[in-house]
mmCIF file of C-alpha atoms in Angstrom:
data_model
loop_
_atom_site.group_PDB
_atom_site.id
_atom_site.type_symbol
_atom_site.label_atom_id
_atom_site.label_comp_id
_atom_site.label_asym_id
_atom_site.label_seq_id
_atom_site.Cartn_x
_atom_site.Cartn_y
_atom_site.Cartn_z
ATOM 1 C CA MET N 28 103.875 83.215 92.935
ATOM 2 C CA PRO N 29 102.622 85.257 95.925
ATOM 3 C CA SER N 30 103.844 88.841 96.193
ATOM 4 C CA PHE N 31 103.090 91.927 98.241
ATOM 5 C CA GLN N 32 103.460 95.687 98.417
ATOM 6 C CA THR N 33 102.998 98.015 101.375
ATOM 7 C CA GLU N 34 102.934 101.768 101.911
ATOM 8 C CA ASP N 35 101.890 104.307 104.525
ATOM 9 C CA ILE N 36 98.690 106.249 104.077
ATOM 10 C CA PRO N 37 99.665 109.929 104.265
ATOM 11 C CA HIS N 38 98.794 112.090 107.244
ATOM 12 C CA GLY N 39 95.731 114.251 106.711
ATOM 13 C CA PHE N 40 92.083 113.478 106.103
ATOM 14 C CA ALA N 41 91.053 112.697 102.538
ATOM 15 C CA PHE N 42 87.344 112.401 103.437
ATOM 16 C CA ASP N 43 85.011 113.989 105.968
ATOM 17 C CA GLU N 44 82.795 111.942 108.301
ATOM 18 C CA ALA N 45 80.131 111.570 105.558
ATOM 19 C CA GLY N 46 82.627 110.295 102.968
ATOM 20 C CA LYS N 47 82.832 113.555 100.992
ATOM 21 C CA ILE N 48 86.286 114.354 99.606
ATOM 22 C CA ILE N 49 88.220 117.007 101.552
ATOM 23 C CA HIS N 50 91.390 116.924 99.471
ATOM 24 C CA PRO N 51 92.538 114.334 96.928
ATOM 25 C CA ARG N 52 96.240 114.775 97.766
ATOM 26 C CA TYR N 53 95.667 112.477 100.766
ATOM 27 C CA VAL N 54 94.230 109.653 98.629
ATOM 28 C CA ARG N 55 96.435 106.843 97.346
ATOM 29 C CA VAL N 56 95.480 104.943 94.186
ATOM 30 C CA ILE N 57 96.596 101.331 93.849
ATOM 31 C CA VAL N 58 96.475 99.951 90.303
ATOM 32 C CA THR N 59 96.074 96.193 89.897
ATOM 33 C CA PRO N 60 97.391 94.127 86.980
ATOM 34 C CA PRO N 61 94.941 92.685 84.450
ATOM 35 C CA PRO N 62 93.537 89.239 85.262
ATOM 36 C CA GLU N 63 94.216 87.832 81.785
ATOM 37 C CA GLY N 64 97.502 86.954 80.094
ATOM 38 C CA PRO N 65 100.271 84.500 80.898
ATOM 39 C CA THR N 66 102.500 87.086 82.565
ATOM 40 C CA PHE N 67 100.085 89.220 84.525
ATOM 41 C CA GLY N 68 97.376 86.743 85.467
ATOM 42 C CA TRP N 69 96.272 86.654 89.105
ATOM 43 C CA LYS N 70 93.601 84.904 91.108
ATOM 44 C CA ARG N 71 93.128 87.110 94.149
ATOM 45 C CA PHE N 72 94.314 90.279 95.817
ATOM 46 C CA TYR N 73 94.000 90.872 99.529
ATOM 47 C CA LEU N 74 94.131 94.453 100.807
ATOM 48 C CA SER N 75 94.772 94.932 104.522
ATOM 49 C CA PHE N 76 95.221 97.919 106.819
ATOM 50 C CA GLY N 77 96.928 98.339 110.168
ATOM 51 C CA ALA N 78 97.079 101.210 112.661
ATOM 52 C CA SER N 79 99.123 101.979 115.732
ATOM 53 C CA PHE N 80 98.829 104.526 118.573
ATOM 54 C CA GLY N 81 95.139 105.111 117.831
ATOM 55 C CA ASP N 82 92.123 104.112 115.788
ATOM 56 C CA ALA N 83 91.416 105.194 112.217
ATOM 57 C CA LYS N 84 88.696 104.955 109.597
ATOM 58 C CA VAL N 85 89.610 104.199 105.979
ATOM 59 C CA ARG N 86 87.458 104.753 102.904
ATOM 60 C CA VAL N 87 88.233 102.207 100.180
ATOM 61 C CA GLY N 88 87.017 102.782 96.617
ATOM 62 C CA LEU N 89 87.019 99.852 94.168
ATOM 63 C CA TYR N 90 86.795 100.465 90.411
ATOM 64 C CA LYS N 91 85.519 97.560 88.330
ATOM 65 C CA GLY N 92 83.583 97.466 85.068
ATOM 66 C CA GLY N 93 83.323 101.252 84.825
ATOM 67 C CA THR N 94 81.786 101.625 88.304
ATOM 68 C CA TRP N 95 83.130 102.719 91.701
ATOM 69 C CA THR N 96 81.927 101.014 94.880
ATOM 70 C CA THR N 97 83.066 102.009 98.359
ATOM 71 C CA GLN N 98 83.634 100.378 101.714
ATOM 72 C CA ILE N 99 84.417 101.967 105.061
ATOM 73 C CA LEU N 100 86.792 100.079 107.364
ATOM 74 C CA ASP N 101 87.530 100.710 111.039
ATOM 75 C CA VAL N 102 91.198 100.040 111.769
ATOM 76 C CA THR N 103 92.059 99.860 115.464
ATOM 77 C CA ASN N 104 95.238 100.009 117.471
ATOM 78 C CA SER N 105 94.118 97.125 119.697
ATOM 79 C CA GLY N 106 92.927 94.835 116.891
ATOM 80 C CA GLY N 107 94.675 92.922 114.136
ATOM 81 C CA LYS N 108 94.864 93.969 110.532
ATOM 82 C CA VAL N 109 91.565 94.679 108.775
ATOM 83 C CA GLY N 110 91.024 93.931 105.126
ATOM 84 C CA LEU N 111 89.086 92.698 102.162
ATOM 85 C CA THR N 112 89.466 90.515 99.099
ATOM 86 C CA ILE N 113 89.640 92.417 95.823
ATOM 87 C CA GLU N 114 87.597 90.728 93.111
ATOM 88 C CA THR N 115 89.143 89.661 89.820
ATOM 89 C CA GLY N 116 88.661 92.405 87.250
ATOM 90 C CA THR N 117 89.059 95.272 89.702
ATOM 91 C CA GLU N 118 91.243 97.798 87.878
ATOM 92 C CA LYS N 119 92.114 100.236 90.635
ATOM 93 C CA VAL N 120 91.610 100.913 94.318
ATOM 94 C CA SER N 121 91.648 104.245 96.124
ATOM 95 C CA VAL N 122 92.319 104.528 99.853
ATOM 96 C CA GLY N 123 92.214 107.507 102.192
ATOM 97 C CA ARG N 124 91.720 108.466 105.805
ATOM 98 C CA MET N 125 88.194 109.413 106.783
ATOM 99 C CA LYS N 126 87.088 111.477 109.763
ATOM 100 C CA THR N 127 85.210 109.493 112.412
ATOM 101 C CA SER N 128 83.239 112.639 113.375
ATOM 102 C CA ALA N 129 83.179 116.352 112.574
ATOM 103 C CA ASN N 130 85.462 116.954 115.572
ATOM 104 C CA ASP N 131 88.035 114.273 114.665
ATOM 105 C CA ARG N 132 91.557 115.798 114.668
ATOM 106 C CA ASP N 133 93.596 112.554 114.806
ATOM 107 C CA ASP N 134 94.832 112.676 111.225
ATOM 108 C CA ASP N 135 98.384 111.566 111.985
ATOM 109 C CA ILE N 136 97.882 108.094 113.480
ATOM 110 C CA PRO N 137 100.380 105.687 111.847
ATOM 111 C CA LEU N 138 98.350 103.822 109.213
ATOM 112 C CA SER N 139 99.543 101.516 106.425
ATOM 113 C CA TRP N 140 98.130 99.301 103.694
ATOM 114 C CA LEU N 141 99.328 95.908 102.517
ATOM 115 C CA LEU N 142 98.436 94.445 99.121
ATOM 116 C CA GLU N 143 99.049 90.724 98.707
ATOM 117 C CA SER N 144 98.507 88.858 95.468
ATOM 118 C CA GLN N 145 98.138 85.223 94.600
ATOM 119 C CA ALA N 146 98.788 84.226 91.000
#
């Protein structure tokens, strides 16, 4: 059965323009259920982001098989939602605002994530 969860990404930059952590309190960690088992099994997760009143950059960390990989997404006010498919076996996802440049001060643009699952 499809399901979803959504939440705002907090105001404040979690990462600088190079992707280095500024402060972890601005990062949100999303934990995914295990892919095996009759109750918790799932086929796919889709993670999307949307922004309003400005453009934002989001750093997404994916933890699978003991390794973190990262993706950088540009989320715009004038565009639709931006997202990715989370592979089966991914255990957790971290998301946080990232500066677009050293002079970026727009850390309060409304920005949310949406996690949709398909079992």
